[in-house]
Each structure stands twice: as structure tokens, then as C-alpha cells.
PDB file of C-alpha atoms in Angstrom:
ATOM      1  CA  MET A 446      66.929 227.787 136.568  1.00  0.00           C
ATOM      2  CA  SER A 447      64.611 228.580 139.467  1.00  0.00           C
ATOM      3  CA  ASP A 448      63.968 225.882 142.060  1.00  0.00           C
ATOM      4  CA  ASN A 449      60.349 227.061 142.563  1.00  0.00           C
ATOM      5  CA  LYS A 450      57.745 224.723 141.156  1.00  0.00           C
ATOM      6  CA  MET A 451      54.270 225.681 140.083  1.00  0.00           C
ATOM      7  CA  SER A 452      51.438 224.017 142.042  1.00  0.00           C
ATOM      8  CA  GLU A 453      50.011 221.062 140.289  1.00  0.00           C
ATOM      9  CA  PRO A 454      46.266 221.157 139.570  1.00  0.00           C
ATOM     10  CA  LEU A 455      44.056 219.185 141.997  1.00  0.00           C
ATOM     11  CA  THR A 456      42.764 215.890 140.824  1.00  0.00           C
ATOM     12  CA  ASP A 457      39.011 215.119 140.917  1.00  0.00           C
ATOM     13  CA  LEU A 458      39.545 212.924 143.988  1.00  0.00           C
ATOM     14  CA  GLN A 459      41.372 215.708 145.815  1.00  0.00           C
ATOM     15  CA  LYS A 460      38.612 218.176 144.938  1.00  0.00           C
ATOM     16  CA  LYS A 461      35.963 215.825 146.362  1.00  0.00           C
ATOM     17  CA  GLN A 462      37.997 215.307 149.548  1.00  0.00           C
ATOM     18  CA  LYS A 463      38.414 219.071 149.986  1.00  0.00           C
ATOM     19  CA  LYS A 464      34.695 219.674 149.551  1.00  0.00           C
ATOM     20  CA  LYS A 465      33.977 216.904 152.037  1.00  0.00           C
ATOM     21  CA  LYS A 466      36.244 218.543 154.634  1.00  0.00           C
ATOM     22  CA  ILE A 467      34.477 221.883 154.146  1.00  0.00           C
ATOM     23  CA  VAL A 468      31.061 220.253 154.648  1.00  0.00           C
ATOM     24  CA  ILE A 469      32.251 218.503 157.807  1.00  0.00           C
ATOM     25  CA  ILE A 470      33.621 221.786 159.198  1.00  0.00           C
ATOM     26  CA  VAL A 471      30.332 223.597 158.480  1.00  0.00           C
ATOM     27  CA  ILE A 472      28.275 220.836 160.121  1.00  0.00           C
ATOM     28  CA  ALA A 473      30.556 220.820 163.149  1.00  0.00           C
ATOM     29  CA  ALA A 474      30.237 224.593 163.472  1.00  0.00           C
ATOM     30  CA  MET A 475      26.444 224.342 163.294  1.00  0.00           C
ATOM     31  CA  LEU A 476      26.406 221.661 165.995  1.00  0.00           C
ATOM     32  CA  VAL A 477      28.592 223.788 168.260  1.00  0.00           C
ATOM     33  CA  PHE A 478      26.282 226.765 167.725  1.00  0.00           C
ATOM     34  CA  MET A 479      23.165 224.695 168.474  1.00  0.00           C
ATOM     35  CA  PHE A 480      24.740 223.259 171.627  1.00  0.00           C
ATOM     36  CA  ALA A 481      25.687 226.745 172.819  1.00  0.00           C
ATOM     37  CA  ALA A 482      22.168 228.008 172.124  1.00  0.00           C
ATOM     38  CA  LEU A 483      20.564 225.140 174.049  1.00  0.00           C
ATOM     39  CA  THR A 484      22.949 225.682 176.952  1.00  0.00           C
ATOM     40  CA  LEU A 485      22.039 229.374 177.026  1.00  0.00           C
ATOM     41  CA  LEU A 486      18.313 228.540 177.074  1.00  0.00           C
ATOM     42  CA  ASN A 487      18.828 226.560 180.261  1.00  0.00           C
ATOM     43  CA  TYR A 488      19.789 229.782 182.003  1.00  0.00           C
ATOM     44  CA  VAL A 489      16.813 231.791 180.760  1.00  0.00           C
ATOM     45  CA  ASP A 490      14.153 232.400 183.424  1.00  0.00           C
ATOM     46  CA  PHE A 491      11.018 231.991 181.325  1.00  0.00           C
ATOM     47  CA  ASP A 492       8.763 232.594 184.326  1.00  0.00           C
ATOM     48  CA  ARG A 493      10.406 235.972 184.802  1.00  0.00           C
ATOM     49  CA  LEU A 494       9.946 236.741 181.130  1.00  0.00           C
ATOM     50  CA  LEU A 495       6.245 235.914 181.438  1.00  0.00           C
ATOM     51  CA  ILE A 496       5.968 238.169 184.457  1.00  0.00           C
ATOM     52  CA  HIS A 497       7.564 240.995 182.524  1.00  0.00           C
ATOM     53  CA  ARG A 498       5.145 240.389 179.687  1.00  0.00           C
ATOM     54  CA  ASP A 499       2.280 240.543 182.178  1.00  0.00           C
ATOM     55  CA  ASP A 500       3.654 243.811 183.536  1.00  0.00           C
ATOM     56  CA  ARG A 501       3.554 245.351 180.097  1.00  0.00           C
ATOM     57  CA  ARG A 502       0.007 244.120 179.589  1.00  0.00           C
ATOM     58  CA  SER A 503      -1.163 245.340 182.982  1.00  0.00           C
ATOM     59  CA  THR A 504      -1.290 249.001 181.982  1.00  0.00           C
ATOM     60  CA  PHE A 505      -4.967 249.943 182.143  1.00  0.00           C
ATOM     61  CA  VAL A 506      -6.932 253.118 181.701  1.00  0.00           C
ATOM     62  CA  PHE A 507      -9.011 253.773 184.810  1.00  0.00           C
ATOM     63  CA  TYR A 508     -12.043 255.957 185.373  1.00  0.00           C
ATOM     64  CA  PRO A 509     -11.614 259.028 187.590  1.00  0.00           C
ATOM     65  CA  PRO A 510     -12.282 258.052 191.237  1.00  0.00           C
ATOM     66  CA  ASN A 511     -15.296 259.597 192.947  1.00  0.00           C
ATOM     67  CA  TYR A 512     -15.242 259.070 196.695  1.00  0.00           C
ATOM     68  CA  GLU A 513     -18.607 260.806 197.080  1.00  0.00           C
ATOM     69  CA  GLU A 514     -20.512 258.489 194.740  1.00  0.00           C
ATOM     70  CA  ASN A 515     -23.140 256.141 196.120  1.00  0.00           C
ATOM     71  CA  ILE A 516     -23.024 253.278 193.655  1.00  0.00           C
ATOM     72  CA  PHE A 517     -26.462 252.055 194.780  1.00  0.00           C
ATOM     73  CA  GLU A 518     -27.908 255.136 193.101  1.00  0.00           C
ATOM     74  CA  ASN A 519     -26.322 254.165 189.784  1.00  0.00           C
ATOM     75  CA  ALA A 520     -29.113 252.673 187.651  1.00  0.00           C
ATOM     76  CA  GLU A 521     -26.704 251.004 185.258  1.00  0.00           C
ATOM     77  CA  TYR A 522     -24.912 249.218 188.079  1.00  0.00           C
ATOM     78  CA  LEU A 523     -28.164 248.141 189.724  1.00  0.00           C
ATOM     79  CA  GLU A 524     -29.071 246.300 186.526  1.00  0.00           C
ATOM     80  CA  LYS A 525     -25.967 244.110 186.835  1.00  0.00           C
ATOM     81  CA  ASN A 526     -25.999 240.647 188.391  1.00  0.00           C
ATOM     82  CA  ARG A 527     -24.864 241.513 191.906  1.00  0.00           C
ATOM     83  CA  TYR A 528     -25.675 238.172 193.536  1.00  0.00           C
ATOM     84  CA  ILE A 529     -22.989 235.749 194.694  1.00  0.00           C
ATOM     85  CA  LYS A 530     -22.708 232.426 192.901  1.00  0.00           C
ATOM     86  CA  TYR A 531     -21.294 229.813 195.262  1.00  0.00           C
ATOM     87  CA  THR A 532     -19.794 226.537 194.051  1.00  0.00           C
ATOM     88  CA  ASP A 533     -18.964 223.587 196.278  1.00  0.00           C
ATOM     89  CA  GLY A 534     -17.849 220.597 194.227  1.00  0.00           C
ATOM     90  CA  PRO A 535     -20.441 219.784 191.559  1.00  0.00           C
ATOM     91  CA  VAL A 536     -23.125 221.991 193.153  1.00  0.00           C
ATOM     92  CA  SER A 537     -23.547 225.689 192.385  1.00  0.00           C
ATOM     93  CA  VAL A 538     -26.128 228.008 193.885  1.00  0.00           C
ATOM     94  CA  LEU A 539     -27.008 231.661 193.283  1.00  0.00           C
ATOM     95  CA  ILE A 540     -27.534 233.288 196.684  1.00  0.00           C
ATOM     96  CA  ILE A 541     -30.229 235.937 196.265  1.00  0.00           C
ATOM     97  CA  ASP A 542     -31.339 236.393 199.893  1.00  0.00           C
ATOM     98  CA  ASN A 543     -27.936 237.423 201.299  1.00  0.00           C
ATOM     99  CA  ASP A 544     -28.215 234.629 203.862  1.00  0.00           C
ATOM    100  CA  PHE A 545     -24.790 233.012 203.967  1.00  0.00           C
ATOM    101  CA  THR A 546     -25.055 231.202 207.310  1.00  0.00           C
ATOM    102  CA  GLU A 547     -25.874 227.787 205.890  1.00  0.00           C
ATOM    103  CA  TYR A 548     -22.610 227.701 203.910  1.00  0.00           C
ATOM    104  CA  GLY A 549     -20.270 227.840 206.897  1.00  0.00           C
ATOM    105  CA  ARG A 550     -18.415 230.502 208.847  1.00  0.00           C
ATOM    106  CA  ALA A 551     -15.468 230.647 206.440  1.00  0.00           C
ATOM    107  CA  PHE A 552     -17.774 231.371 203.529  1.00  0.00           C
ATOM    108  CA  GLU A 553     -19.580 234.013 205.618  1.00  0.00           C
ATOM    109  CA  LEU A 554     -16.244 235.747 206.141  1.00  0.00           C
ATOM    110  CA  ILE A 555     -15.558 235.769 202.395  1.00  0.00           C
ATOM    111  CA  ALA A 556     -19.033 237.163 201.715  1.00  0.00           C
ATOM    112  CA  GLN A 557     -18.459 239.934 204.275  1.00  0.00           C
ATOM    113  CA  TYR A 558     -15.064 240.579 202.697  1.00  0.00           C
ATOM    114  CA  ILE A 559     -16.773 241.080 199.315  1.00  0.00           C
ATOM    115  CA  ASN A 560     -19.377 243.337 200.939  1.00  0.00           C
ATOM    116  CA  ALA A 561     -16.643 245.549 202.432  1.00  0.00           C
ATOM    117  CA  ILE A 562     -15.100 245.958 198.977  1.00  0.00           C
ATOM    118  CA  ILE A 563     -18.435 246.950 197.457  1.00  0.00           C
ATOM    119  CA  HIS A 564     -19.054 249.520 200.201  1.00  0.00           C
ATOM    120  CA  GLY A 565     -15.552 250.989 199.936  1.00  0.00           C
ATOM    121  CA  ASP A 566     -14.890 250.150 203.583  1.00  0.00           C
ATOM    122  CA  ALA A 567     -11.102 249.892 203.703  1.00  0.00           C
ATOM    123  CA  GLU A 568     -10.990 249.548 207.492  1.00  0.00           C
ATOM    124  CA  THR A 569     -13.371 246.576 207.611  1.00  0.00           C
ATOM    125  CA  TYR A 570     -11.651 245.087 204.562  1.00  0.00           C
ATOM    126  CA  ALA A 571      -8.285 245.137 206.353  1.00  0.00           C
ATOM    127  CA  SER A 572      -9.788 243.578 209.494  1.00  0.00           C
ATOM    128  CA  PHE A 573     -10.305 240.250 207.719  1.00  0.00           C
ATOM    129  CA  PHE A 574      -6.555 239.672 207.275  1.00  0.00           C
ATOM    130  CA  SER A 575      -4.305 238.075 209.875  1.00  0.00           C
ATOM    131  CA  GLU A 576      -1.659 240.251 211.474  1.00  0.00           C
ATOM    132  CA  ASN A 577       1.117 238.122 209.970  1.00  0.00           C
ATOM    133  CA  LEU A 578      -0.290 238.530 206.457  1.00  0.00           C
ATOM    134  CA  LYS A 579      -0.641 242.295 206.897  1.00  0.00           C
ATOM    135  CA  LYS A 580       3.126 242.430 207.399  1.00  0.00           C
ATOM    136  CA  THR A 581       3.785 240.897 203.984  1.00  0.00           C
ATOM    137  CA  ILE A 582       1.189 242.574 201.732  1.00  0.00           C
ATOM    138  CA  GLU A 583       0.251 246.168 201.053  1.00  0.00           C
ATOM    139  CA  LEU A 584      -3.386 246.954 201.786  1.00  0.00           C
ATOM    140  CA  PRO A 585      -5.072 250.062 200.347  1.00  0.00           C
ATOM    141  CA  GLU A 586      -5.603 252.796 202.928  1.00  0.00           C
ATOM    142  CA  LYS A 587      -8.791 253.836 201.181  1.00  0.00           C
ATOM    143  CA  PHE A 588     -10.756 253.051 198.046  1.00  0.00           C
ATOM    144  CA  THR A 589     -14.059 254.053 196.523  1.00  0.00           C
ATOM    145  CA  MET A 590     -17.218 251.972 196.542  1.00  0.00           C
ATOM    146  CA  GLN A 591     -16.526 249.232 194.023  1.00  0.00           C
ATOM    147  CA  LYS A 592     -19.151 248.264 191.420  1.00  0.00           C
ATOM    148  CA  LEU A 593     -18.621 244.502 191.709  1.00  0.00           C
ATOM    149  CA  TYR A 594     -20.835 242.153 189.726  1.00  0.00           C
ATOM    150  CA  ASP A 595     -20.844 238.571 188.403  1.00  0.00           C
ATOM    151  CA  ILE A 596     -19.323 237.527 191.727  1.00  0.00           C
ATOM    152  CA  GLU A 597     -18.325 233.879 192.043  1.00  0.00           C
ATOM    153  CA  ILE A 598     -16.893 232.051 195.043  1.00  0.00           C
ATOM    154  CA  GLU A 599     -15.730 228.452 194.739  1.00  0.00           C
ATOM    155  CA  LYS A 600     -14.623 226.232 197.601  1.00  0.00           C
ATOM    156  CA  LEU A 601     -11.425 224.491 196.546  1.00  0.00           C
ATOM    157  CA  SER A 602     -10.441 222.586 199.672  1.00  0.00           C
ATOM    158  CA  VAL A 603     -10.750 222.204 203.425  1.00  0.00           C
ATOM    159  CA  THR A 604      -7.935 220.660 205.446  1.00  0.00           C
ATOM    160  CA  GLU A 605      -7.253 220.155 209.139  1.00  0.00           C
ATOM    161  CA  GLY A 606      -3.899 220.102 210.853  1.00  0.00           C
ATOM    162  CA  GLU A 607      -1.921 220.850 213.972  1.00  0.00           C
ATOM    163  CA  ASP A 608       1.188 222.933 214.595  1.00  0.00           C
ATOM    164  CA  GLU A 609       2.988 224.485 217.552  1.00  0.00           C
ATOM    165  CA  ARG A 610      -0.003 226.790 218.089  1.00  0.00           C
ATOM    166  CA  GLY A 611      -2.509 223.961 218.179  1.00  0.00           C
ATOM    167  CA  GLU A 612      -5.170 222.626 215.854  1.00  0.00           C
ATOM    168  CA  TYR A 613      -6.477 224.546 212.876  1.00  0.00           C
ATOM    169  CA  ARG A 614      -8.757 224.211 209.879  1.00  0.00           C
ATOM    170  CA  ARG A 615      -7.760 225.737 206.558  1.00  0.00           C
ATOM    171  CA  HIS A 616     -10.237 226.699 203.833  1.00  0.00           C
ATOM    172  CA  ILE A 617      -9.204 227.740 200.332  1.00  0.00           C
ATOM    173  CA  TYR A 618     -11.580 229.609 198.027  1.00  0.00           C
ATOM    174  CA  ARG A 619     -11.290 230.936 194.510  1.00  0.00           C
ATOM    175  CA  ILE A 620     -13.075 234.259 194.055  1.00  0.00           C
ATOM    176  CA  SER A 621     -13.716 236.219 190.892  1.00  0.00           C
ATOM    177  CA  TYR A 622     -15.758 239.253 189.937  1.00  0.00           C
ATOM    178  CA  MET A 623     -15.933 242.071 187.446  1.00  0.00           C
ATOM    179  CA  ILE A 624     -15.668 245.757 188.306  1.00  0.00           C
ATOM    180  CA  MET A 625     -17.833 248.155 186.356  1.00  0.00           C
ATOM    181  CA  ARG A 626     -16.001 251.400 185.546  1.00  0.00           C
ATOM    182  CA  ASN A 627     -12.933 250.384 187.545  1.00  0.00           C
ATOM    183  CA  ASP A 628     -11.135 253.424 188.939  1.00  0.00           C
ATOM    184  CA  GLY A 629      -8.061 251.530 190.106  1.00  0.00           C
ATOM    185  CA  THR A 630      -8.318 252.589 193.757  1.00  0.00           C
ATOM    186  CA  PHE A 631      -8.898 248.987 194.857  1.00  0.00           C
ATOM    187  CA  ARG A 632      -7.677 246.746 191.999  1.00  0.00           C
ATOM    188  CA  SER A 633      -5.126 248.213 189.615  1.00  0.00           C
ATOM    189  CA  ASP A 634      -4.225 244.819 188.150  1.00  0.00           C
ATOM    190  CA  LEU A 635      -7.286 244.435 185.952  1.00  0.00           C
ATOM    191  CA  GLY A 636      -9.360 246.630 183.702  1.00  0.00           C
ATOM    192  CA  SER A 637     -13.036 247.428 183.791  1.00  0.00           C
ATOM    193  CA  ASP A 638     -15.413 244.519 183.165  1.00  0.00           C
ATOM    194  CA  ALA A 639     -12.544 242.016 183.291  1.00  0.00           C
ATOM    195  CA  ILE A 640     -11.827 239.022 185.502  1.00  0.00           C
ATOM    196  CA  ARG A 641      -8.629 238.129 187.323  1.00  0.00           C
ATOM    197  CA  PRO A 642      -9.386 235.492 189.986  1.00  0.00           C
ATOM    198  CA  GLN A 643      -7.766 235.286 193.376  1.00  0.00           C
ATOM    199  CA  GLU A 644      -7.335 232.448 195.851  1.00  0.00           C
ATOM    200  CA  LEU A 645      -8.007 233.241 199.478  1.00  0.00           C
ATOM    201  CA  THR A 646      -6.901 231.046 202.363  1.00  0.00           C
ATOM    202  CA  VAL A 647      -9.064 231.316 205.472  1.00  0.00           C
ATOM    203  CA  THR A 648      -7.616 229.762 208.613  1.00  0.00           C
ATOM    204  CA  GLU A 649      -9.837 228.850 211.553  1.00  0.00           C
ATOM    205  CA  ARG A 650      -8.080 228.549 214.894  1.00  0.00           C
ATOM    206  CA  ASP A 651      -9.490 228.667 218.444  1.00  0.00           C
ATOM    207  CA  GLY A 652     -12.869 229.655 217.067  1.00  0.00           C
ATOM    208  CA  LYS A 653     -11.463 232.668 215.202  1.00  0.00           C
ATOM    209  CA  LEU A 654     -11.137 233.057 211.445  1.00  0.00           C
ATOM    210  CA  ALA A 655      -8.817 235.212 209.372  1.00  0.00           C
ATOM    211  CA  ILE A 656      -7.550 235.446 205.825  1.00  0.00           C
ATOM    212  CA  THR A 657      -4.005 234.119 206.019  1.00  0.00           C
ATOM    213  CA  GLY A 658      -3.167 233.946 202.320  1.00  0.00           C
ATOM    214  CA  ILE A 659      -4.081 235.706 199.099  1.00  0.00           C
ATOM    215  CA  ALA A 660      -2.794 234.896 195.615  1.00  0.00           C
ATOM    216  CA  THR A 661      -3.750 236.527 192.332  1.00  0.00           C
ATOM    217  CA  TYR A 662      -3.850 234.472 189.139  1.00  0.00           C
ATOM    218  CA  SER A 663      -1.372 235.472 186.444  1.00  0.00           C
ATOM    219  CA  TYR A 664      -2.408 236.068 182.876  1.00  0.00           C
ATOM    220  CA  SER A 665      -1.672 233.102 180.625  1.00  0.00           C
TER     221      SER A 665
END
């Protein structure tokens, strides 16, 4: 007679215990997976992902550049709102006489900066930046006259301080505008008739002013 014995059938209690063990194992596996997923998310650079998304969205179709065009002979552009709207706290004013002196020297510089962009004057445009900032950003060597309109300048803050070079006053402005028929020679980070604001920092030191910082808003 063989010594081998046939397996006895499982009782109802044993079946329930076996099913319970399987459920516990599945739940444990799911918890391990969720923990691993959450740990992995901690290492994901979401800001970098957003930047990459912006890069994909920043592909625009530009109009052919025309360096010979005088935009002040373009009737369609002349019909646009080409005045500067200036906001300081709760007060906003539309400057229609091109007299910027009453709004301070820093604002005058920003207005002249805008004027250089409109006139396609790359040399004057570059002259507004400090030498230190020019070393860290790439300025266009040339660009066409830019059809800027709906121009807005908002004063964000004014602070005073002192460093190893002496006393200074720092002004921060937010500027925005649209470009009609953008050809990409000046701004290649926005399409025609679109807005992408920038913040400009103007530093006043020893009676001289210069743009010492520029930051472009990211798309949300």
C-alpha cells in the first residue's frame, strides 16, 4: 500500500482564511505601489515641466520682417490706441500729450525705452540697460519698428537702500503691450496682438538711472 495520502478538502473556515490572506496581500501591494508613486512625485520638477510646456506653446508664426517700413504710414496701426496708460496705486491715467516729466525720472526712462522699441532703435534700446545686466542677457542687435499699442505701465514699488557702492533707489514697473503683426525681430516669445508682461527694475544711483533687471511673465 502506498504511503502517499490524498489532500483533504479545505473546510469553509480554511477557505475564508485563505481568501482573507489574499485580500491582505493585495492591499499591502497596493499600499507599497502608492507609497512608491508618492515618493517618485517628490522628485519630479513640476516647474521644469511647466517650462517645457511653455516652450512647446511658444512656437508662433511671425510676419515677414520689413526693415524699410515706416509704421507711422500704416493707417491700420495709426488707428490703434498708441497712448501709454500709467498706473500708480489706485490711480490710472492715459497720457496723450507725451509729457512724462511729472511722473518721475524712472518713469521717463521707461517711456523712452518704449519709444526706442517702437522706432526700431536697437542702439538706444540697449543704452537703457546697466553694463552688468548686459553681461547676463542677450539683446537684439537690430529689430524693425515695432507696432506697439495698448501700452500699460504700472508702478509696483519704490525702495531705497545702501550697499558698498553707496545709496540707491530702486523702482519696479510692470509693462505690457500688444504688437500688431509681430515679426519676431524684437519679441519672439509672444504672438501678434497678444500680451506677455514684463517687470523692469530701474535703479537710480548718483543721479544716474539704468535698467538693472528684466523678467518676463510665464504663461499660466
